[in-house]
Amino acid sequence: MLSLDPDFLRTFLAISETGSFGAAGERVNKTQSTVSAQMKRLEEIVGVPLFEKKGRRNVLTPDGLKLLEYAASMVRLNDEAIRAFKPPEISGRIRLGAIDEYAQAFLPGTLRSFAAVHPAVHVEVATGSSGQLRDLLEAGELDAAIISCRTGDSDTEILRSDRLHWFGGETTPRTMTIRSPYAHGRQAAHGVKWRPQHSCAMAANGAWRSPPQMRRSSR
């Protein structure tokens, strides 16, 4: 029993709209030779010519016009049936904050996996200290943030726990100032030069970017 392939009909509709096998091929992502072969087979199935040349354009014959309405309906119903059994695609933007060490260690692989499953979601990543990211989160400028927190914080969800270790050179011991929330602030108080560095590997391939307000430099 003969049947009309929805893929052939989709190509047929593209030719009817563009008037060109080449332009139709670009629209349906096929080579011109593939388009020609599909239309030859479609004409064999229906048993009548579907196109005729008028100047440089391919226009529908009377039988082609008769097929046009059926083709549009069949392609539409085919697409509706496919969508009915596919989960809705998530799209939009997520603004994610992460402290520097977590952004460099965990986010590249995580974001690659996320992008493969949800290609229509654009993720923006801001890096900074836990205090800065918490402020942005409370101000509504971030949707979520991966930060360091104390055990028992009621407004956070624990993703993982790490044991904290202090390391210092025996020849240059430093008394840490506990009032400052930022390690680099303590270092600067003792005249220790510092300069934060950010990994640009993900920024280079477009996976994420750091908003201007989160970029830091030492002067």
PDB file of C-alpha atoms in Angstrom:
ATOM      1  CA  MET A   1       0.000   0.000   0.000  1.00  0.00           C
ATOM      2  CA  LEU A   2       1.334   3.404  -0.952  1.00  0.00           C
ATOM      3  CA  SER A   3       1.764   6.095   1.692  1.00  0.00           C
ATOM      4  CA  LEU A   4       2.853   9.718   1.751  1.00  0.00           C
ATOM      5  CA  ASP A   5       6.013  10.310   3.768  1.00  0.00           C
ATOM      6  CA  PRO A   6       5.649  13.418   6.003  1.00  0.00           C
ATOM      7  CA  ASP A   7       9.302  14.202   5.292  1.00  0.00           C
ATOM      8  CA  PHE A   8       8.566  14.336   1.551  1.00  0.00           C
ATOM      9  CA  LEU A   9       5.509  16.486   2.195  1.00  0.00           C
ATOM     10  CA  ARG A  10       7.522  18.903   4.347  1.00  0.00           C
ATOM     11  CA  THR A  11       9.970  19.334   1.470  1.00  0.00           C
ATOM     12  CA  PHE A  12       7.053  19.721  -0.954  1.00  0.00           C
ATOM     13  CA  LEU A  13       5.631  22.550   1.178  1.00  0.00           C
ATOM     14  CA  ALA A  14       9.016  24.268   1.316  1.00  0.00           C
ATOM     15  CA  ILE A  15       9.265  24.240  -2.494  1.00  0.00           C
ATOM     16  CA  SER A  16       5.728  25.599  -2.841  1.00  0.00           C
ATOM     17  CA  GLU A  17       6.681  28.520  -0.570  1.00  0.00           C
ATOM     18  CA  THR A  18      10.134  29.295  -1.983  1.00  0.00           C
ATOM     19  CA  GLY A  19       9.701  28.347  -5.646  1.00  0.00           C
ATOM     20  CA  SER A  20      13.165  26.805  -5.633  1.00  0.00           C
ATOM     21  CA  PHE A  21      14.557  23.361  -4.922  1.00  0.00           C
ATOM     22  CA  GLY A  22      17.786  24.923  -3.651  1.00  0.00           C
ATOM     23  CA  ALA A  23      16.082  27.366  -1.263  1.00  0.00           C
ATOM     24  CA  ALA A  24      13.736  24.628  -0.067  1.00  0.00           C
ATOM     25  CA  GLY A  25      16.729  22.404   0.648  1.00  0.00           C
ATOM     26  CA  GLU A  26      18.245  25.086   2.875  1.00  0.00           C
ATOM     27  CA  ARG A  27      14.971  25.410   4.763  1.00  0.00           C
ATOM     28  CA  VAL A  28      14.588  21.680   5.437  1.00  0.00           C
ATOM     29  CA  ASN A  29      18.333  21.070   5.788  1.00  0.00           C
ATOM     30  CA  LYS A  30      18.732  18.885   2.709  1.00  0.00           C
ATOM     31  CA  THR A  31      20.914  19.026  -0.391  1.00  0.00           C
ATOM     32  CA  GLN A  32      19.331  20.039  -3.679  1.00  0.00           C
ATOM     33  CA  SER A  33      19.910  16.541  -5.068  1.00  0.00           C
ATOM     34  CA  THR A  34      18.061  15.030  -2.091  1.00  0.00           C
ATOM     35  CA  VAL A  35      15.167  17.443  -2.628  1.00  0.00           C
ATOM     36  CA  SER A  36      14.977  16.487  -6.307  1.00  0.00           C
ATOM     37  CA  ALA A  37      15.033  12.771  -5.468  1.00  0.00           C
ATOM     38  CA  GLN A  38      12.271  13.185  -2.878  1.00  0.00           C
ATOM     39  CA  MET A  39      10.021  15.086  -5.283  1.00  0.00           C
ATOM     40  CA  LYS A  40      10.612  12.528  -8.029  1.00  0.00           C
ATOM     41  CA  ARG A  41       9.535   9.780  -5.637  1.00  0.00           C
ATOM     42  CA  LEU A  42       6.529  11.819  -4.444  1.00  0.00           C
ATOM     43  CA  GLU A  43       5.364  12.286  -8.052  1.00  0.00           C
ATOM     44  CA  GLU A  44       5.751   8.532  -8.617  1.00  0.00           C
ATOM     45  CA  ILE A  45       3.552   7.844  -5.579  1.00  0.00           C
ATOM     46  CA  VAL A  46       0.715  10.203  -6.599  1.00  0.00           C
ATOM     47  CA  GLY A  47       1.155   9.422 -10.302  1.00  0.00           C
ATOM     48  CA  VAL A  48       1.027  13.012 -11.577  1.00  0.00           C
ATOM     49  CA  PRO A  49       3.473  15.925 -12.066  1.00  0.00           C
ATOM     50  CA  LEU A  50       3.451  18.310  -9.108  1.00  0.00           C
ATOM     51  CA  PHE A  51       5.692  21.121 -10.408  1.00  0.00           C
ATOM     52  CA  GLU A  52       6.285  22.982 -13.616  1.00  0.00           C
ATOM     53  CA  LYS A  53       8.883  25.563 -14.563  1.00  0.00           C
ATOM     54  CA  LYS A  54       7.893  29.212 -15.037  1.00  0.00           C
ATOM     55  CA  GLY A  55      11.009  31.204 -15.691  1.00  0.00           C
ATOM     56  CA  ARG A  56      13.419  30.344 -12.889  1.00  0.00           C
ATOM     57  CA  ARG A  57      10.715  29.312 -10.435  1.00  0.00           C
ATOM     58  CA  ASN A  58       9.149  25.943  -9.749  1.00  0.00           C
ATOM     59  CA  VAL A  59       5.398  26.441  -9.457  1.00  0.00           C
ATOM     60  CA  LEU A  60       2.674  23.979  -8.554  1.00  0.00           C
ATOM     61  CA  THR A  61       0.634  22.284 -11.244  1.00  0.00           C
ATOM     62  CA  PRO A  62      -3.142  21.967 -10.733  1.00  0.00           C
ATOM     63  CA  ASP A  63      -2.510  18.542  -9.183  1.00  0.00           C
ATOM     64  CA  GLY A  64       0.224  20.069  -7.025  1.00  0.00           C
ATOM     65  CA  LEU A  65      -2.277  22.620  -5.744  1.00  0.00           C
ATOM     66  CA  LYS A  66      -4.680  19.765  -4.974  1.00  0.00           C
ATOM     67  CA  LEU A  67      -1.993  18.028  -2.910  1.00  0.00           C
ATOM     68  CA  LEU A  68      -0.988  21.249  -1.125  1.00  0.00           C
ATOM     69  CA  GLU A  69      -3.898  21.318   1.338  1.00  0.00           C
ATOM     70  CA  TYR A  70      -3.513  17.629   2.185  1.00  0.00           C
ATOM     71  CA  ALA A  71       0.231  18.053   2.665  1.00  0.00           C
ATOM     72  CA  ALA A  72      -0.182  20.993   5.040  1.00  0.00           C
ATOM     73  CA  SER A  73      -2.750  19.102   7.128  1.00  0.00           C
ATOM     74  CA  MET A  74      -0.691  15.909   7.273  1.00  0.00           C
ATOM     75  CA  VAL A  75       2.495  17.689   8.311  1.00  0.00           C
ATOM     76  CA  ARG A  76       0.603  19.661  10.955  1.00  0.00           C
ATOM     77  CA  LEU A  77      -1.036  16.528  12.387  1.00  0.00           C
ATOM     78  CA  ASN A  78       2.293  14.690  12.327  1.00  0.00           C
ATOM     79  CA  ASP A  79       3.972  17.465  14.325  1.00  0.00           C
ATOM     80  CA  GLU A  80       1.072  17.667  16.787  1.00  0.00           C
ATOM     81  CA  ALA A  81       1.232  13.916  17.401  1.00  0.00           C
ATOM     82  CA  ILE A  82       4.987  14.053  18.041  1.00  0.00           C
ATOM     83  CA  ARG A  83       4.585  16.967  20.472  1.00  0.00           C
ATOM     84  CA  ALA A  84       1.818  15.145  22.338  1.00  0.00           C
ATOM     85  CA  PHE A  85       4.261  12.451  23.430  1.00  0.00           C
ATOM     86  CA  LYS A  86       7.254  14.666  24.150  1.00  0.00           C
ATOM     87  CA  PRO A  87       7.718  16.462  27.474  1.00  0.00           C
ATOM     88  CA  PRO A  88       7.484  20.251  27.161  1.00  0.00           C
ATOM     89  CA  GLU A  89      10.837  21.861  26.476  1.00  0.00           C
ATOM     90  CA  ILE A  90      12.133  24.080  29.245  1.00  0.00           C
ATOM     91  CA  SER A  91      13.378  27.445  28.055  1.00  0.00           C
ATOM     92  CA  GLY A  92      14.431  30.745  29.551  1.00  0.00           C
ATOM     93  CA  ARG A  93      17.287  32.124  31.606  1.00  0.00           C
ATOM     94  CA  ILE A  94      18.824  31.032  34.906  1.00  0.00           C
ATOM     95  CA  ARG A  95      21.096  33.387  36.850  1.00  0.00           C
ATOM     96  CA  LEU A  96      23.400  31.239  38.949  1.00  0.00           C
ATOM     97  CA  GLY A  97      26.018  32.391  41.433  1.00  0.00           C
ATOM     98  CA  ALA A  98      28.944  30.282  42.630  1.00  0.00           C
ATOM     99  CA  ILE A  99      32.000  30.930  44.751  1.00  0.00           C
ATOM    100  CA  ASP A 100      35.206  30.808  42.732  1.00  0.00           C
ATOM    101  CA  GLU A 101      36.496  27.404  43.825  1.00  0.00           C
ATOM    102  CA  TYR A 102      33.167  25.671  43.169  1.00  0.00           C
ATOM    103  CA  ALA A 103      32.688  27.427  39.818  1.00  0.00           C
ATOM    104  CA  GLN A 104      36.052  26.172  38.608  1.00  0.00           C
ATOM    105  CA  ALA A 105      35.850  22.672  40.074  1.00  0.00           C
ATOM    106  CA  PHE A 106      32.244  21.614  39.498  1.00  0.00           C
ATOM    107  CA  LEU A 107      30.356  23.881  37.098  1.00  0.00           C
ATOM    108  CA  PRO A 108      32.019  23.133  33.713  1.00  0.00           C
ATOM    109  CA  GLY A 109      30.946  19.482  33.621  1.00  0.00           C
ATOM    110  CA  THR A 110      27.614  20.169  35.297  1.00  0.00           C
ATOM    111  CA  LEU A 111      26.682  22.908  32.828  1.00  0.00           C
ATOM    112  CA  ARG A 112      27.695  20.789  29.836  1.00  0.00           C
ATOM    113  CA  SER A 113      25.386  18.009  31.015  1.00  0.00           C
ATOM    114  CA  PHE A 114      22.585  20.490  31.728  1.00  0.00           C
ATOM    115  CA  ALA A 115      22.935  22.105  28.276  1.00  0.00           C
ATOM    116  CA  ALA A 116      22.683  18.713  26.581  1.00  0.00           C
ATOM    117  CA  VAL A 117      19.345  18.031  28.298  1.00  0.00           C
ATOM    118  CA  HIS A 118      17.964  21.600  28.215  1.00  0.00           C
ATOM    119  CA  PRO A 119      19.495  23.352  25.173  1.00  0.00           C
ATOM    120  CA  ALA A 120      16.895  26.147  25.246  1.00  0.00           C
ATOM    121  CA  VAL A 121      17.925  27.322  28.730  1.00  0.00           C
ATOM    122  CA  HIS A 122      20.563  30.064  28.907  1.00  0.00           C
ATOM    123  CA  VAL A 123      22.632  29.979  32.092  1.00  0.00           C
ATOM    124  CA  GLU A 124      24.438  33.077  33.353  1.00  0.00           C
ATOM    125  CA  VAL A 125      27.033  32.494  36.061  1.00  0.00           C
ATOM    126  CA  ALA A 126      28.337  35.118  38.477  1.00  0.00           C
ATOM    127  CA  THR A 127      31.339  34.344  40.669  1.00  0.00           C
ATOM    128  CA  GLY A 128      32.342  36.014  43.907  1.00  0.00           C
ATOM    129  CA  SER A 129      32.508  35.518  47.642  1.00  0.00           C
ATOM    130  CA  SER A 130      29.688  33.902  49.592  1.00  0.00           C
ATOM    131  CA  GLY A 131      28.771  37.261  51.118  1.00  0.00           C
ATOM    132  CA  GLN A 132      28.575  38.998  47.740  1.00  0.00           C
ATOM    133  CA  LEU A 133      26.515  36.217  46.197  1.00  0.00           C
ATOM    134  CA  ARG A 134      24.138  36.100  49.156  1.00  0.00           C
ATOM    135  CA  ASP A 135      23.548  39.856  48.777  1.00  0.00           C
ATOM    136  CA  LEU A 136      22.794  39.444  45.054  1.00  0.00           C
ATOM    137  CA  LEU A 137      20.459  36.550  45.811  1.00  0.00           C
ATOM    138  CA  GLU A 138      18.537  38.556  48.399  1.00  0.00           C
ATOM    139  CA  ALA A 139      18.347  41.499  45.960  1.00  0.00           C
ATOM    140  CA  GLY A 140      16.731  39.261  43.349  1.00  0.00           C
ATOM    141  CA  GLU A 141      19.665  39.524  40.932  1.00  0.00           C
ATOM    142  CA  LEU A 142      20.379  35.774  41.144  1.00  0.00           C
ATOM    143  CA  ASP A 143      17.975  32.839  40.959  1.00  0.00           C
ATOM    144  CA  ALA A 144      20.241  30.509  42.929  1.00  0.00           C
ATOM    145  CA  ALA A 145      23.740  30.520  44.387  1.00  0.00           C
ATOM    146  CA  ILE A 146      26.283  27.917  45.465  1.00  0.00           C
ATOM    147  CA  ILE A 147      27.987  29.385  48.527  1.00  0.00           C
ATOM    148  CA  SER A 148      29.754  28.400  51.726  1.00  0.00           C
ATOM    149  CA  CYS A 149      27.601  28.481  54.845  1.00  0.00           C
ATOM    150  CA  ARG A 150      27.577  27.355  58.438  1.00  0.00           C
ATOM    151  CA  THR A 151      25.873  24.118  59.389  1.00  0.00           C
ATOM    152  CA  GLY A 152      22.382  24.897  60.583  1.00  0.00           C
ATOM    153  CA  ASP A 153      21.641  27.903  58.341  1.00  0.00           C
ATOM    154  CA  SER A 154      17.884  27.673  57.897  1.00  0.00           C
ATOM    155  CA  ASP A 155      17.708  29.455  54.526  1.00  0.00           C
ATOM    156  CA  THR A 156      20.155  27.175  52.683  1.00  0.00           C
ATOM    157  CA  GLU A 157      20.130  23.645  51.302  1.00  0.00           C
ATOM    158  CA  ILE A 158      23.293  21.626  51.943  1.00  0.00           C
ATOM    159  CA  LEU A 159      24.639  20.218  48.677  1.00  0.00           C
ATOM    160  CA  ARG A 160      27.891  18.878  50.110  1.00  0.00           C
ATOM    161  CA  SER A 161      30.019  19.207  53.233  1.00  0.00           C
ATOM    162  CA  ASP A 162      33.782  19.763  53.291  1.00  0.00           C
ATOM    163  CA  ARG A 163      36.200  19.642  56.210  1.00  0.00           C
ATOM    164  CA  LEU A 164      38.109  22.875  56.677  1.00  0.00           C
ATOM    165  CA  HIS A 165      41.897  22.775  57.051  1.00  0.00           C
ATOM    166  CA  TRP A 166      44.233  25.710  57.708  1.00  0.00           C
ATOM    167  CA  PHE A 167      47.694  25.718  56.145  1.00  0.00           C
ATOM    168  CA  GLY A 168      50.430  28.298  56.724  1.00  0.00           C
ATOM    169  CA  GLY A 169      54.155  28.700  56.257  1.00  0.00           C
ATOM    170  CA  GLU A 170      56.151  28.127  59.446  1.00  0.00           C
ATOM    171  CA  THR A 171      58.585  30.919  58.596  1.00  0.00           C
ATOM    172  CA  THR A 172      55.920  33.621  58.181  1.00  0.00           C
ATOM    173  CA  PRO A 173      53.100  32.937  60.667  1.00  0.00           C
ATOM    174  CA  ARG A 174      50.119  35.282  60.392  1.00  0.00           C
ATOM    175  CA  THR A 175      47.546  36.175  63.008  1.00  0.00           C
ATOM    176  CA  MET A 176      44.196  35.980  61.230  1.00  0.00           C
ATOM    177  CA  THR A 177      41.749  38.828  61.777  1.00  0.00           C
ATOM    178  CA  ILE A 178      38.437  37.124  62.456  1.00  0.00           C
ATOM    179  CA  ARG A 179      36.266  40.201  61.984  1.00  0.00           C
ATOM    180  CA  SER A 180      36.697  40.391  58.215  1.00  0.00           C
ATOM    181  CA  PRO A 181      34.433  37.991  56.242  1.00  0.00           C
ATOM    182  CA  TYR A 182      36.849  37.861  53.309  1.00  0.00           C
ATOM    183  CA  ALA A 183      40.165  36.005  53.338  1.00  0.00           C
ATOM    184  CA  HIS A 184      41.781  38.485  50.957  1.00  0.00           C
ATOM    185  CA  GLY A 185      40.819  41.263  53.387  1.00  0.00           C
ATOM    186  CA  ARG A 186      42.774  39.543  56.123  1.00  0.00           C
ATOM    187  CA  GLN A 187      45.745  39.121  53.840  1.00  0.00           C
ATOM    188  CA  ALA A 188      45.687  42.748  52.778  1.00  0.00           C
ATOM    189  CA  ALA A 189      45.619  43.811  56.435  1.00  0.00           C
ATOM    190  CA  HIS A 190      49.013  42.149  56.868  1.00  0.00           C
ATOM    191  CA  GLY A 191      50.486  43.554  53.657  1.00  0.00           C
ATOM    192  CA  VAL A 192      50.210  40.298  51.716  1.00  0.00           C
ATOM    193  CA  LYS A 193      49.710  40.977  47.992  1.00  0.00           C
ATOM    194  CA  TRP A 194      46.885  39.092  46.338  1.00  0.00           C
ATOM    195  CA  ARG A 195      45.196  38.945  42.973  1.00  0.00           C
ATOM    196  CA  PRO A 196      42.106  36.776  42.271  1.00  0.00           C
ATOM    197  CA  GLN A 197      42.061  34.793  39.050  1.00  0.00           C
ATOM    198  CA  HIS A 198      39.033  33.486  37.193  1.00  0.00           C
ATOM    199  CA  SER A 199      38.885  30.524  34.870  1.00  0.00           C
ATOM    200  CA  CYS A 200      37.952  31.689  31.357  1.00  0.00           C
ATOM    201  CA  ALA A 201      37.570  28.246  29.802  1.00  0.00           C
ATOM    202  CA  MET A 202      33.793  28.318  29.964  1.00  0.00           C
ATOM    203  CA  ALA A 203      33.547  31.956  28.972  1.00  0.00           C
ATOM    204  CA  ALA A 204      35.599  31.193  25.859  1.00  0.00           C
ATOM    205  CA  ASN A 205      33.133  28.638  24.555  1.00  0.00           C
ATOM    206  CA  GLY A 206      30.072  30.679  25.491  1.00  0.00           C
ATOM    207  CA  ALA A 207      28.799  28.380  28.232  1.00  0.00           C
ATOM    208  CA  TRP A 208      28.652  31.180  30.777  1.00  0.00           C
ATOM    209  CA  ARG A 209      29.760  34.717  31.454  1.00  0.00           C
ATOM    210  CA  SER A 210      30.434  36.844  34.515  1.00  0.00           C
ATOM    211  CA  PRO A 211      28.273  39.988  34.800  1.00  0.00           C
ATOM    212  CA  PRO A 212      30.354  43.198  35.025  1.00  0.00           C
ATOM    213  CA  GLN A 213      29.379  43.889  38.635  1.00  0.00           C
ATOM    214  CA  MET A 214      31.044  40.659  39.764  1.00  0.00           C
ATOM    215  CA  ARG A 215      34.414  41.154  38.066  1.00  0.00           C
ATOM    216  CA  ARG A 216      37.227  42.112  40.389  1.00  0.00           C
ATOM    217  CA  SER A 217      40.771  43.335  39.944  1.00  0.00           C
ATOM    218  CA  SER A 218      43.537  44.343  42.352  1.00  0.00           C
ATOM    219  CA  ARG A 219      45.004  47.801  42.160  1.00  0.00           C
TER     220      ARG A 219
END
